[in-house]
PDB file of C-alpha atoms and ligand atoms in Angstrom:
ATOM      1  CA  UNK A   1       0.000   0.000   0.000  1.00 81.00           C
ATOM      2  CA  UNK A   2       1.182   3.533  -0.764  1.00 90.00           C
ATOM      3  CA  UNK A   3       2.437   5.510   2.248  1.00 93.00           C
ATOM      4  CA  UNK A   4       0.248   8.573   2.923  1.00 96.00           C
ATOM      5  CA  UNK A   5       3.206  10.986   2.526  1.00 97.00           C
ATOM      6  CA  UNK A   6       4.209   9.698  -0.935  1.00 97.00           C
ATOM      7  CA  UNK A   7       3.180  11.785  -3.931  1.00 97.00           C
ATOM      8  CA  UNK A   8       4.433   9.537  -6.729  1.00 97.00           C
ATOM      9  CA  UNK A   9       6.256   6.218  -7.047  1.00 97.00           C
ATOM     10  CA  UNK A  10       9.257   6.634  -9.370  1.00 97.00           C
ATOM     11  CA  UNK A  11      10.712   3.126  -9.102  1.00 98.00           C
ATOM     12  CA  UNK A  12       8.370   0.328  -8.051  1.00 97.00           C
ATOM     13  CA  UNK A  13       9.246  -2.761  -6.023  1.00 97.00           C
ATOM     14  CA  UNK A  14       9.012  -4.890  -9.192  1.00 97.00           C
ATOM     15  CA  UNK A  15      11.299  -2.520 -11.152  1.00 98.00           C
ATOM     16  CA  UNK A  16      13.838  -2.574  -8.331  1.00 98.00           C
ATOM     17  CA  UNK A  17      13.969  -6.385  -8.528  1.00 98.00           C
ATOM     18  CA  UNK A  18      14.615  -6.285 -12.290  1.00 98.00           C
ATOM     19  CA  UNK A  19      17.270  -3.560 -11.928  1.00 98.00           C
ATOM     20  CA  UNK A  20      19.111  -5.491  -9.222  1.00 98.00           C
ATOM     21  CA  UNK A  21      19.164  -8.694 -11.264  1.00 98.00           C
ATOM     22  CA  UNK A  22      20.733  -6.800 -14.202  1.00 98.00           C
ATOM     23  CA  UNK A  23      23.331  -5.128 -11.957  1.00 98.00           C
ATOM     24  CA  UNK A  24      24.169  -8.507 -10.415  1.00 98.00           C
ATOM     25  CA  UNK A  25      24.715 -10.072 -13.829  1.00 98.00           C
ATOM     26  CA  UNK A  26      26.987  -7.210 -14.984  1.00 98.00           C
ATOM     27  CA  UNK A  27      29.094  -7.280 -11.804  1.00 98.00           C
ATOM     28  CA  UNK A  28      29.355 -11.081 -11.877  1.00 98.00           C
ATOM     29  CA  UNK A  29      30.729 -10.929 -15.439  1.00 97.00           C
ATOM     30  CA  UNK A  30      33.307  -8.272 -14.525  1.00 98.00           C
ATOM     31  CA  UNK A  31      34.514  -9.492 -11.123  1.00 98.00           C
ATOM     32  CA  UNK A  32      34.979 -13.266 -11.528  1.00 94.00           C
ATOM     33  CA  UNK A  33      38.372 -14.197  -9.959  1.00 91.00           C
ATOM     34  CA  UNK A  34      39.067 -10.640  -8.676  1.00 96.00           C
ATOM     35  CA  UNK A  35      37.940 -11.231  -5.074  1.00 97.00           C
ATOM     36  CA  UNK A  36      36.892  -7.574  -4.699  1.00 98.00           C
ATOM     37  CA  UNK A  37      36.086  -5.654  -1.549  1.00 98.00           C
ATOM     38  CA  UNK A  38      32.436  -4.638  -1.737  1.00 98.00           C
ATOM     39  CA  UNK A  39      31.902  -1.413   0.219  1.00 98.00           C
ATOM     40  CA  UNK A  40      28.415  -0.279   1.199  1.00 97.00           C
ATOM     41  CA  UNK A  41      27.878   3.374   2.055  1.00 95.00           C
ATOM     42  CA  UNK A  42      25.666   3.563   5.132  1.00 94.00           C
ATOM     43  CA  UNK A  43      22.879   3.999   5.847  1.00 91.00           C
ATOM     44  CA  UNK A  44      21.114   4.326   2.514  1.00 92.00           C
ATOM     45  CA  UNK A  45      22.773   1.282   0.914  1.00 95.00           C
ATOM     46  CA  UNK A  46      21.269  -1.284   3.291  1.00 96.00           C
ATOM     47  CA  UNK A  47      18.138  -2.480   1.399  1.00 97.00           C
ATOM     48  CA  UNK A  48      19.981  -2.161  -1.932  1.00 98.00           C
ATOM     49  CA  UNK A  49      23.041  -4.186  -1.033  1.00 97.00           C
ATOM     50  CA  UNK A  50      21.151  -6.808   0.921  1.00 97.00           C
ATOM     51  CA  UNK A  51      19.297  -7.598  -2.338  1.00 98.00           C
ATOM     52  CA  UNK A  52      22.281  -7.021  -4.658  1.00 98.00           C
ATOM     53  CA  UNK A  53      24.740  -9.208  -2.742  1.00 98.00           C
ATOM     54  CA  UNK A  54      22.494 -12.233  -3.292  1.00 98.00           C
ATOM     55  CA  UNK A  55      22.872 -11.729  -7.056  1.00 98.00           C
ATOM     56  CA  UNK A  56      26.682 -11.643  -6.995  1.00 98.00           C
ATOM     57  CA  UNK A  57      28.092 -15.016  -7.954  1.00 98.00           C
ATOM     58  CA  UNK A  58      31.787 -14.557  -7.118  1.00 98.00           C
ATOM     59  CA  UNK A  59      34.100 -14.434  -4.086  1.00 98.00           C
ATOM     60  CA  UNK A  60      34.012 -11.063  -2.323  1.00 98.00           C
ATOM     61  CA  UNK A  61      34.458  -9.382   1.034  1.00 98.00           C
ATOM     62  CA  UNK A  62      31.982  -6.871   2.448  1.00 98.00           C
ATOM     63  CA  UNK A  63      32.735  -3.762   4.474  1.00 98.00           C
ATOM     64  CA  UNK A  64      30.948  -0.500   5.260  1.00 97.00           C
ATOM     65  CA  UNK A  65      31.679   3.203   5.422  1.00 95.00           C
ATOM     66  CA  UNK A  66      29.463   5.911   6.810  1.00 93.00           C
ATOM     67  CA  UNK A  67      29.931   9.368   5.382  1.00 87.00           C
ATOM     68  CA  UNK A  68      27.647  12.330   5.744  1.00 78.00           C
ATOM     69  CA  UNK A  69      27.028  15.121   3.306  1.00 70.00           C
ATOM     70  CA  UNK A  70      23.307  15.920   3.462  1.00 55.00           C
ATOM     71  CA  UNK A  71      22.931  16.143   7.222  1.00 50.00           C
ATOM     72  CA  UNK A  72      19.266  15.078   7.012  1.00 50.00           C
ATOM     73  CA  UNK A  73      18.101  17.869   4.690  1.00 53.00           C
ATOM     74  CA  UNK A  74      17.313  18.229   0.998  1.00 53.00           C
ATOM     75  CA  UNK A  75      20.512  19.726  -0.397  1.00 56.00           C
ATOM     76  CA  UNK A  76      24.020  18.276  -0.442  1.00 55.00           C
ATOM     77  CA  UNK A  77      26.370  20.401   1.631  1.00 54.00           C
ATOM     78  CA  UNK A  78      29.348  19.371  -0.488  1.00 59.00           C
ATOM     79  CA  UNK A  79      31.201  18.828   2.760  1.00 68.00           C
ATOM     80  CA  UNK A  80      31.939  15.082   3.026  1.00 77.00           C
ATOM     81  CA  UNK A  81      32.702  13.837   6.535  1.00 82.00           C
ATOM     82  CA  UNK A  82      33.790  10.263   7.390  1.00 88.00           C
ATOM     83  CA  UNK A  83      31.616   9.043  10.254  1.00 91.00           C
ATOM     84  CA  UNK A  84      32.754   5.392  10.111  1.00 95.00           C
ATOM     85  CA  UNK A  85      35.808   4.230   8.198  1.00 95.00           C
ATOM     86  CA  UNK A  86      36.504   0.800   6.677  1.00 96.00           C
ATOM     87  CA  UNK A  87      37.914  -1.928   8.875  1.00 95.00           C
ATOM     88  CA  UNK A  88      39.602  -3.637   5.896  1.00 94.00           C
ATOM     89  CA  UNK A  89      42.868  -2.511   4.252  1.00 94.00           C
ATOM     90  CA  UNK A  90      42.295  -1.590   0.602  1.00 97.00           C
ATOM     91  CA  UNK A  91      45.897  -1.671  -0.660  1.00 98.00           C
ATOM     92  CA  UNK A  92      46.036  -3.737  -3.865  1.00 98.00           C
ATOM     93  CA  UNK A  93      42.309  -4.559  -3.715  1.00 98.00           C
ATOM     94  CA  UNK A  94      39.661  -4.079  -6.355  1.00 98.00           C
ATOM     95  CA  UNK A  95      36.922  -2.078  -4.645  1.00 98.00           C
ATOM     96  CA  UNK A  96      33.249  -1.850  -5.567  1.00 98.00           C
ATOM     97  CA  UNK A  97      31.566   1.159  -3.928  1.00 98.00           C
ATOM     98  CA  UNK A  98      27.823   0.710  -3.545  1.00 97.00           C
ATOM     99  CA  UNK A  99      25.692   3.862  -3.299  1.00 96.00           C
ATOM    100  CA  UNK A 100      21.945   4.325  -3.107  1.00 96.00           C
ATOM    101  CA  UNK A 101      21.980   7.463  -5.277  1.00 96.00           C
ATOM    102  CA  UNK A 102      24.543   9.683  -6.981  1.00 95.00           C
ATOM    103  CA  UNK A 103      23.521  13.338  -7.211  1.00 94.00           C
ATOM    104  CA  UNK A 104      26.238  16.035  -7.167  1.00 92.00           C
ATOM    105  CA  UNK A 105      28.839  13.227  -7.285  1.00 93.00           C
ATOM    106  CA  UNK A 106      30.890  14.862  -4.521  1.00 90.00           C
ATOM    107  CA  UNK A 107      30.468  12.061  -1.968  1.00 90.00           C
ATOM    108  CA  UNK A 108      31.513   9.285  -4.317  1.00 93.00           C
ATOM    109  CA  UNK A 109      34.336  11.318  -5.820  1.00 93.00           C
ATOM    110  CA  UNK A 110      35.794  12.114  -2.398  1.00 90.00           C
ATOM    111  CA  UNK A 111      35.649   8.460  -1.263  1.00 93.00           C
ATOM    112  CA  UNK A 112      36.965   7.156  -4.573  1.00 94.00           C
ATOM    113  CA  UNK A 113      39.984   9.497  -4.444  1.00 92.00           C
ATOM    114  CA  UNK A 114      40.665   8.533  -0.841  1.00 92.00           C
ATOM    115  CA  UNK A 115      40.589   4.786  -1.585  1.00 95.00           C
ATOM    116  CA  UNK A 116      42.870   5.206  -4.600  1.00 96.00           C
ATOM    117  CA  UNK A 117      45.228   7.277  -2.430  1.00 95.00           C
ATOM    118  CA  UNK A 118      45.264   4.380   0.056  1.00 95.00           C
ATOM    119  CA  UNK A 119      46.435   2.098  -2.762  1.00 97.00           C
ATOM    120  CA  UNK A 120      43.276   0.378  -4.036  1.00 98.00           C
ATOM    121  CA  UNK A 121      44.001  -1.399  -7.351  1.00 98.00           C
ATOM    122  CA  UNK A 122      40.716  -0.097  -8.771  1.00 98.00           C
ATOM    123  CA  UNK A 123      37.555   1.593  -7.522  1.00 98.00           C
ATOM    124  CA  UNK A 124      34.266   1.250  -9.390  1.00 98.00           C
ATOM    125  CA  UNK A 125      30.896   2.611  -8.386  1.00 98.00           C
ATOM    126  CA  UNK A 126      27.566   0.814  -8.481  1.00 98.00           C
ATOM    127  CA  UNK A 127      24.505   2.917  -7.738  1.00 98.00           C
ATOM    128  CA  UNK A 128      20.841   2.051  -7.695  1.00 98.00           C
ATOM    129  CA  UNK A 129      19.865   5.552  -8.837  1.00 98.00           C
ATOM    130  CA  UNK A 130      21.612   8.314 -10.740  1.00 97.00           C
ATOM    131  CA  UNK A 131      20.571  11.974 -10.940  1.00 97.00           C
ATOM    132  CA  UNK A 132      23.016  13.276 -13.612  1.00 96.00           C
ATOM    133  CA  UNK A 133      21.305  16.717 -13.669  1.00 95.00           C
ATOM    134  CA  UNK A 134      22.582  17.369 -10.130  1.00 92.00           C
ATOM    135  CA  UNK A 135      26.240  16.719 -10.982  1.00 93.00           C
ATOM    136  CA  UNK A 136      28.787  19.375  -9.946  1.00 92.00           C
ATOM    137  CA  UNK A 137      31.878  17.188 -10.488  1.00 92.00           C
ATOM    138  CA  UNK A 138      32.853  15.062 -13.469  1.00 92.00           C
ATOM    139  CA  UNK A 139      31.916  11.588 -12.373  1.00 92.00           C
ATOM    140  CA  UNK A 140      30.081   8.800 -14.126  1.00 95.00           C
ATOM    141  CA  UNK A 141      29.134   5.797 -11.948  1.00 97.00           C
ATOM    142  CA  UNK A 142      30.294   2.549 -13.586  1.00 98.00           C
ATOM    143  CA  UNK A 143      27.050   0.627 -12.970  1.00 98.00           C
ATOM    144  CA  UNK A 144      23.756   2.535 -12.839  1.00 98.00           C
ATOM    145  CA  UNK A 145      20.463   0.879 -11.961  1.00 98.00           C
ATOM    146  CA  UNK A 146      18.193   3.652 -13.133  1.00 97.00           C
ATOM    147  CA  UNK A 147      18.570   7.315 -14.115  1.00 97.00           C
ATOM    148  CA  UNK A 148      15.927   9.548 -12.524  1.00 97.00           C
ATOM    149  CA  UNK A 149      14.946  13.234 -12.886  1.00 94.00           C
ATOM    150  CA  UNK A 150      16.411  15.853 -10.570  1.00 93.00           C
ATOM    151  CA  UNK A 151      13.867  15.379  -7.759  1.00 94.00           C
ATOM    152  CA  UNK A 152      14.331  14.575  -4.074  1.00 96.00           C
ATOM    153  CA  UNK A 153      13.327  10.948  -3.531  1.00 97.00           C
ATOM    154  CA  UNK A 154      12.824   8.697  -0.524  1.00 98.00           C
ATOM    155  CA  UNK A 155      12.374   4.979   0.107  1.00 98.00           C
ATOM    156  CA  UNK A 156      14.367   1.766  -0.315  1.00 98.00           C
ATOM    157  CA  UNK A 157      17.101   3.156   1.953  1.00 97.00           C
ATOM    158  CA  UNK A 158      16.725   6.834   1.089  1.00 97.00           C
ATOM    159  CA  UNK A 159      15.523   9.081   3.894  1.00 96.00           C
ATOM    160  CA  UNK A 160      14.063  12.451   4.635  1.00 96.00           C
ATOM    161  CA  UNK A 161      14.986  13.478   8.181  1.00 94.00           C
ATOM    162  CA  UNK A 162      15.887   9.775   8.787  1.00 94.00           C
ATOM    163  CA  UNK A 163      12.360   8.533   7.919  1.00 97.00           C
ATOM    164  CA  UNK A 164      11.003   6.558   4.938  1.00 97.00           C
ATOM    165  CA  UNK A 165      14.091   4.308   4.521  1.00 97.00           C
ATOM    166  CA  UNK A 166      11.876   1.252   5.029  1.00 97.00           C
ATOM    167  CA  UNK A 167       9.555   1.870   2.056  1.00 98.00           C
ATOM    168  CA  UNK A 168       9.951  -0.955  -0.499  1.00 97.00           C
ATOM    169  CA  UNK A 169       9.822   1.484  -3.471  1.00 98.00           C
ATOM    170  CA  UNK A 170      11.355   4.867  -4.390  1.00 98.00           C
ATOM    171  CA  UNK A 171       9.113   7.904  -4.617  1.00 98.00           C
ATOM    172  CA  UNK A 172       8.687  11.628  -4.094  1.00 97.00           C
ATOM    173  CA  UNK A 173       7.146  13.199  -1.001  1.00 97.00           C
ATOM    174  CA  UNK A 174       4.019  15.334  -0.970  1.00 96.00           C
ATOM    175  CA  UNK A 175       4.883  19.051  -0.658  1.00 94.00           C
ATOM    176  CA  UNK A 176       2.767  19.147   2.537  1.00 94.00           C
ATOM    177  CA  UNK A 177       5.445  17.030   4.297  1.00 95.00           C
ATOM    178  CA  UNK A 178       8.004  19.826   3.856  1.00 88.00           C
ATOM    179  CA  UNK A 179       5.446  22.531   4.669  1.00 82.00           C
ATOM    180  CA  UNK A 180       4.521  20.871   7.968  1.00 71.00           C
ATOM    181  CA  UNK A 181       8.169  20.755   8.910  1.00 65.00           C
ATOM    182  CA  UNK A 182       8.670  24.454   8.054  1.00 64.00           C
ATOM    183  CA  UNK A 183       5.673  25.387  10.170  1.00 68.00           C
ATOM    184  CA  UNK A 184       7.033  23.377  13.111  1.00 61.00           C
ATOM    185  CA  UNK A 185      10.477  25.021  13.005  1.00 56.00           C
TER     186      UNK A 185
HETATM  187  P1  5GP B 201      26.087  13.590  -3.725  1.00 54.11           P
HETATM  188  O1  5GP B 201      27.384  13.768  -2.996  1.00 54.11           O
HETATM  189  O2  5GP B 201      26.203  12.729  -4.972  1.00 54.11           O
HETATM  190  O3  5GP B 201      25.408  14.898  -3.984  1.00 54.11           O
HETATM  191  O4  5GP B 201      25.097  12.905  -2.731  1.00 54.11           O
HETATM  192  C1  5GP B 201      25.076  11.589  -2.444  1.00 54.11           C
HETATM  193  C2  5GP B 201      24.248  11.340  -1.186  1.00 54.11           C
HETATM  194  O5  5GP B 201      23.257  12.358  -1.017  1.00 54.11           O
HETATM  195  C3  5GP B 201      23.464  10.060  -1.312  1.00 54.11           C
HETATM  196  O6  5GP B 201      24.181   8.979  -0.779  1.00 54.11           O
HETATM  197  C4  5GP B 201      22.232  10.349  -0.487  1.00 54.11           C
HETATM  198  O7  5GP B 201      22.502  10.065   0.863  1.00 54.11           O
HETATM  199  C5  5GP B 201      22.036  11.827  -0.633  1.00 54.11           C
HETATM  200  N1  5GP B 201      21.032  12.129  -1.681  1.00 54.11           N
HETATM  201  C6  5GP B 201      21.227  12.613  -2.926  1.00 54.11           C
HETATM  202  N2  5GP B 201      20.066  12.748  -3.576  1.00 54.11           N
HETATM  203  C7  5GP B 201      19.107  12.331  -2.718  1.00 54.11           C
HETATM  204  C8  5GP B 201      17.675  12.203  -2.827  1.00 54.11           C
HETATM  205  O8  5GP B 201      17.017  12.501  -3.832  1.00 54.11           O
HETATM  206  N3  5GP B 201      17.045  11.722  -1.717  1.00 54.11           N
HETATM  207  C9  5GP B 201      17.694  11.381  -0.573  1.00 54.11           C
HETATM  208  N4  5GP B 201      16.970  10.913   0.419  1.00 54.11           N
HETATM  209  N5  5GP B 201      19.032  11.480  -0.440  1.00 54.11           N
HETATM  210  C10 5GP B 201      19.721  11.946  -1.517  1.00 54.11           C
END
């Protein structure tokens, strides 16, 4: 059932399943025998990677990083802060960075540069969603599930003020949700 705060579903539960199968097939073709380190970016990646990992038919290790750039709001601050670092050394490893959504590209670019600086053999990016219109740096994710318009979306890991991550689809919020918040503050 549609959540009362959702205006429009942009990517349905069924579409997400199809997208993830295709991403899994592409990654499985490219990473056989490479034993990559699969890095999930918390917290938004959780539903995405828990489904994607089951489609990856090769040896891999999993680790997590938590970086913040949006600080719960609607606009990227451009200021990327590491909240939780990896517990695995990346030197000489092929790394797959898994993001829920790439917008300005600043978060992924900053992490990618840092991992290459630490000696990763390669760093590729897999993202469920891509918003190329929001890009402020030159960065093209290597594996994109679905390109979406430049709108703020929630669900399937994506939050607004930490809510809505548990929705099984991706959608936009009704304008009244933002208005209510403005009235409260
Ligand atoms: P970037 O650095 O590419 O601008 O931002 C990447 C991060 O911003 C994503 O991991 C996500 O946390 C957040 N973000 C970007 N666009 C959206 C959006 O439409 N909805 C939500 N909830 N978060 C977004």
